[in-house]
JSON list of C-alpha atoms in Angstrom, two decimals:
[
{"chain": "A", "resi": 20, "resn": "UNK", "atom": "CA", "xyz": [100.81, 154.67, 123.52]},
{"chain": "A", "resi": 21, "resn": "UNK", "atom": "CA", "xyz": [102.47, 157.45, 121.42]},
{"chain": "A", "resi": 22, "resn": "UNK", "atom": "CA", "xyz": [106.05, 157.96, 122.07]},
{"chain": "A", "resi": 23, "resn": "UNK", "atom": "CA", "xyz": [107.04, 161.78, 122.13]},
{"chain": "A", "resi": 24, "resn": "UNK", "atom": "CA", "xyz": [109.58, 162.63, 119.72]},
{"chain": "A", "resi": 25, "resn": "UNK", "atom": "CA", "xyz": [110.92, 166.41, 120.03]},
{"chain": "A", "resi": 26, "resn": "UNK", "atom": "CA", "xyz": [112.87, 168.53, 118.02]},
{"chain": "A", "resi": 27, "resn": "UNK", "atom": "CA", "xyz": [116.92, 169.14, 119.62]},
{"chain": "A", "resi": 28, "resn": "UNK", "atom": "CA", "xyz": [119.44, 170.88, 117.61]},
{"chain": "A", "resi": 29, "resn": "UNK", "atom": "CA", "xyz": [117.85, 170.08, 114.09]},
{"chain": "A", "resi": 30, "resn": "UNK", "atom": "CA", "xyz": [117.58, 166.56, 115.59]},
{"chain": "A", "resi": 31, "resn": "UNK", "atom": "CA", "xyz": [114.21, 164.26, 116.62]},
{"chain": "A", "resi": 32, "resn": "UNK", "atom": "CA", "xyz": [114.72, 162.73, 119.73]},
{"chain": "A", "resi": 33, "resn": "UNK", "atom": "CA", "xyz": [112.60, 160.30, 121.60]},
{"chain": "A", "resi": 34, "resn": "UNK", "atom": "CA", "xyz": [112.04, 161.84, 124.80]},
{"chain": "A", "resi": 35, "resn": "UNK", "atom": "CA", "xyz": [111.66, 158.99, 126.69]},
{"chain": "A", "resi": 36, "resn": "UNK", "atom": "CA", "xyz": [114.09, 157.35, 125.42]},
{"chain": "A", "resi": 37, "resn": "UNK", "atom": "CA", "xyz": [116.83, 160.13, 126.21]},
{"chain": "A", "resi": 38, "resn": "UNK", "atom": "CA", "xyz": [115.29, 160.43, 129.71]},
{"chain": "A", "resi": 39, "resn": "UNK", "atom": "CA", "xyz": [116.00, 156.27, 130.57]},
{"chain": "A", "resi": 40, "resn": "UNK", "atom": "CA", "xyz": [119.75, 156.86, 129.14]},
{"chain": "A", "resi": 41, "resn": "UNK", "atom": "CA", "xyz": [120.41, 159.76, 130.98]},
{"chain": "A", "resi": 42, "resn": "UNK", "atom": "CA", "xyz": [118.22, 158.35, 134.27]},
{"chain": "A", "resi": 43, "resn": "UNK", "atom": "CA", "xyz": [120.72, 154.82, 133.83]},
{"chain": "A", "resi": 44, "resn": "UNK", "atom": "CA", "xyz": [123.75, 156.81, 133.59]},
{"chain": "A", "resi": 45, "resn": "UNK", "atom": "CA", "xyz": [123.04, 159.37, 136.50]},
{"chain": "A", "resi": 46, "resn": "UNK", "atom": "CA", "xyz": [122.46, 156.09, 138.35]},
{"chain": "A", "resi": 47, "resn": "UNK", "atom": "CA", "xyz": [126.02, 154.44, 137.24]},
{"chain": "A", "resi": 48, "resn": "UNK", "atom": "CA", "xyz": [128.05, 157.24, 138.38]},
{"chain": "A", "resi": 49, "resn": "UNK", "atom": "CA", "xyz": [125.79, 157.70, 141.81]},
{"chain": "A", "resi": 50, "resn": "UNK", "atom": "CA", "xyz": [126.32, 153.87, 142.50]},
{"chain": "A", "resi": 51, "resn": "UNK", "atom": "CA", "xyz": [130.46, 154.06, 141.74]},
{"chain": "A", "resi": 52, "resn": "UNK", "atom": "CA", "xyz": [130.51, 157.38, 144.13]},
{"chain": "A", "resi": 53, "resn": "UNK", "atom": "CA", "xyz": [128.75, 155.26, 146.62]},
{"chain": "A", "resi": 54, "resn": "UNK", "atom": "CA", "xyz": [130.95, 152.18, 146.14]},
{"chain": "A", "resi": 55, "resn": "UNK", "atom": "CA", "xyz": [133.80, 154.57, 146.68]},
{"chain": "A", "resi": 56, "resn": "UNK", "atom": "CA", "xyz": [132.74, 156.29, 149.74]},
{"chain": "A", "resi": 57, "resn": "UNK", "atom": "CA", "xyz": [132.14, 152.80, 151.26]},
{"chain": "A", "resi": 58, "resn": "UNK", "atom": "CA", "xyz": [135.52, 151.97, 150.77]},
{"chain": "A", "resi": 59, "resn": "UNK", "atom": "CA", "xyz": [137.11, 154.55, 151.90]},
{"chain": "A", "resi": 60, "resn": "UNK", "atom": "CA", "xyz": [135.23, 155.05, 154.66]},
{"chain": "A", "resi": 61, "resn": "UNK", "atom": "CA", "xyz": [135.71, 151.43, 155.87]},
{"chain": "A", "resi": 62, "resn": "UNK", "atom": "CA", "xyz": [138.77, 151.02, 154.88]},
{"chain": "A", "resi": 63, "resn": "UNK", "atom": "CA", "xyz": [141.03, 148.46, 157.58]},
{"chain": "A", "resi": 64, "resn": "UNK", "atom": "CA", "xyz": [137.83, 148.14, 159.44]},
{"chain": "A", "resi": 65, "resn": "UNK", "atom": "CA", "xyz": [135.56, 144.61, 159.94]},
{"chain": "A", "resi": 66, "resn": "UNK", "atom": "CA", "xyz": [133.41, 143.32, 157.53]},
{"chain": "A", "resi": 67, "resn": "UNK", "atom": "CA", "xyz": [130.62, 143.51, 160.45]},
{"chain": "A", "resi": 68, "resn": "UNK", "atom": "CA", "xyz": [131.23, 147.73, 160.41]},
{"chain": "A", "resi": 69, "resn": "UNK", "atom": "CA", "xyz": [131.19, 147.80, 156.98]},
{"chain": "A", "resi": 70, "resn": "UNK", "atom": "CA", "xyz": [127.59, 145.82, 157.03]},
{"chain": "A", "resi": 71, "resn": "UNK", "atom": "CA", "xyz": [126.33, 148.28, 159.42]},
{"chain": "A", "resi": 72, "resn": "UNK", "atom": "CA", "xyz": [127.28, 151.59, 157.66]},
{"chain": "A", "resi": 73, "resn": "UNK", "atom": "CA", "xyz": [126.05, 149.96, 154.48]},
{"chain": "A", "resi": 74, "resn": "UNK", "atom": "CA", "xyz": [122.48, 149.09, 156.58]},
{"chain": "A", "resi": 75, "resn": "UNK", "atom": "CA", "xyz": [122.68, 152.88, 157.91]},
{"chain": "A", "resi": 76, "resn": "UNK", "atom": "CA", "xyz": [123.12, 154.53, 154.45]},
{"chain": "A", "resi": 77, "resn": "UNK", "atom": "CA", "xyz": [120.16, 151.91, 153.26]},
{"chain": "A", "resi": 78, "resn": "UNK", "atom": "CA", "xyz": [117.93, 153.36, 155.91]},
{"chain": "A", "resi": 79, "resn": "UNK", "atom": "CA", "xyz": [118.54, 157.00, 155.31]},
{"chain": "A", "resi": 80, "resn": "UNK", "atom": "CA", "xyz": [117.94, 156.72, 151.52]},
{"chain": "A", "resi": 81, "resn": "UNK", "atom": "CA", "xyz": [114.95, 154.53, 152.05]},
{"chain": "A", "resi": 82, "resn": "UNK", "atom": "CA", "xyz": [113.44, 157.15, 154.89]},
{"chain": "A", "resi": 83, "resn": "UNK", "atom": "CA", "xyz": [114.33, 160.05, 152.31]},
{"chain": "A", "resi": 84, "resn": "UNK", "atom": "CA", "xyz": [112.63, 158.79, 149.55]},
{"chain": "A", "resi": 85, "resn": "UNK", "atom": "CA", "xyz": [109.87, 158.11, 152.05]},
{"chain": "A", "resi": 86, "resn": "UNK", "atom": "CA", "xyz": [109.66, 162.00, 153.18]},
{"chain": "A", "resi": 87, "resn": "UNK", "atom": "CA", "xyz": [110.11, 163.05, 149.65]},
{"chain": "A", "resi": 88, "resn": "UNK", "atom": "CA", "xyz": [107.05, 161.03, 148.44]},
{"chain": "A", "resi": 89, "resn": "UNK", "atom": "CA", "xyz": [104.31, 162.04, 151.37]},
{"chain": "A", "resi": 90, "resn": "UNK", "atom": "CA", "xyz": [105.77, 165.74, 150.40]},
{"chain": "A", "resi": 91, "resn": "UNK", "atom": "CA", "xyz": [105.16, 165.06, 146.82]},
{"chain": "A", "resi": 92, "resn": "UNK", "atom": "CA", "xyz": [101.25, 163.89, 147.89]},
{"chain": "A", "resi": 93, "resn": "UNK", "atom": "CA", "xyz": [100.92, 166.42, 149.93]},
{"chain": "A", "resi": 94, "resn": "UNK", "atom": "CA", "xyz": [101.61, 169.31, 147.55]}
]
């Protein structure tokens, strides 16, 4: 398989490439904003709360990106 290259400011740049590092680093700084809004939100509470909003947040990502795919068939 050919990789696309493409020109960017007087540059070749493998598209795919670019698209990983920038896909990787959105995900970094997502996963640290998480982390943090875990912590504060649980802050001086149990261990068993913190397990449950952690379980809760799971579900709704896991039943968005469920929605968002049968929309993406769909269309």
């Amino acid at each position: 398989m050919e990789r696309k290259i493409i020109r960017f400011k007087d540059k070749n740049v493998d598209y795919e490439a670019s698209m990983l590092n920038v896909t990787m680093k959105t995900n970094a700084l997502l996963s640290t904003m998480l982390d943090v809004l875990i912590d504060i939100h649980c802050e001086g509470k149990s261990d068993d709360y913190r397990l449950s909003y952690v379980k809760e947040i799971v579900e709704n990502l896991t039943d968005n990106n469920e929605r968002e795919s049968r929309e993406l068939i769909e269309s």
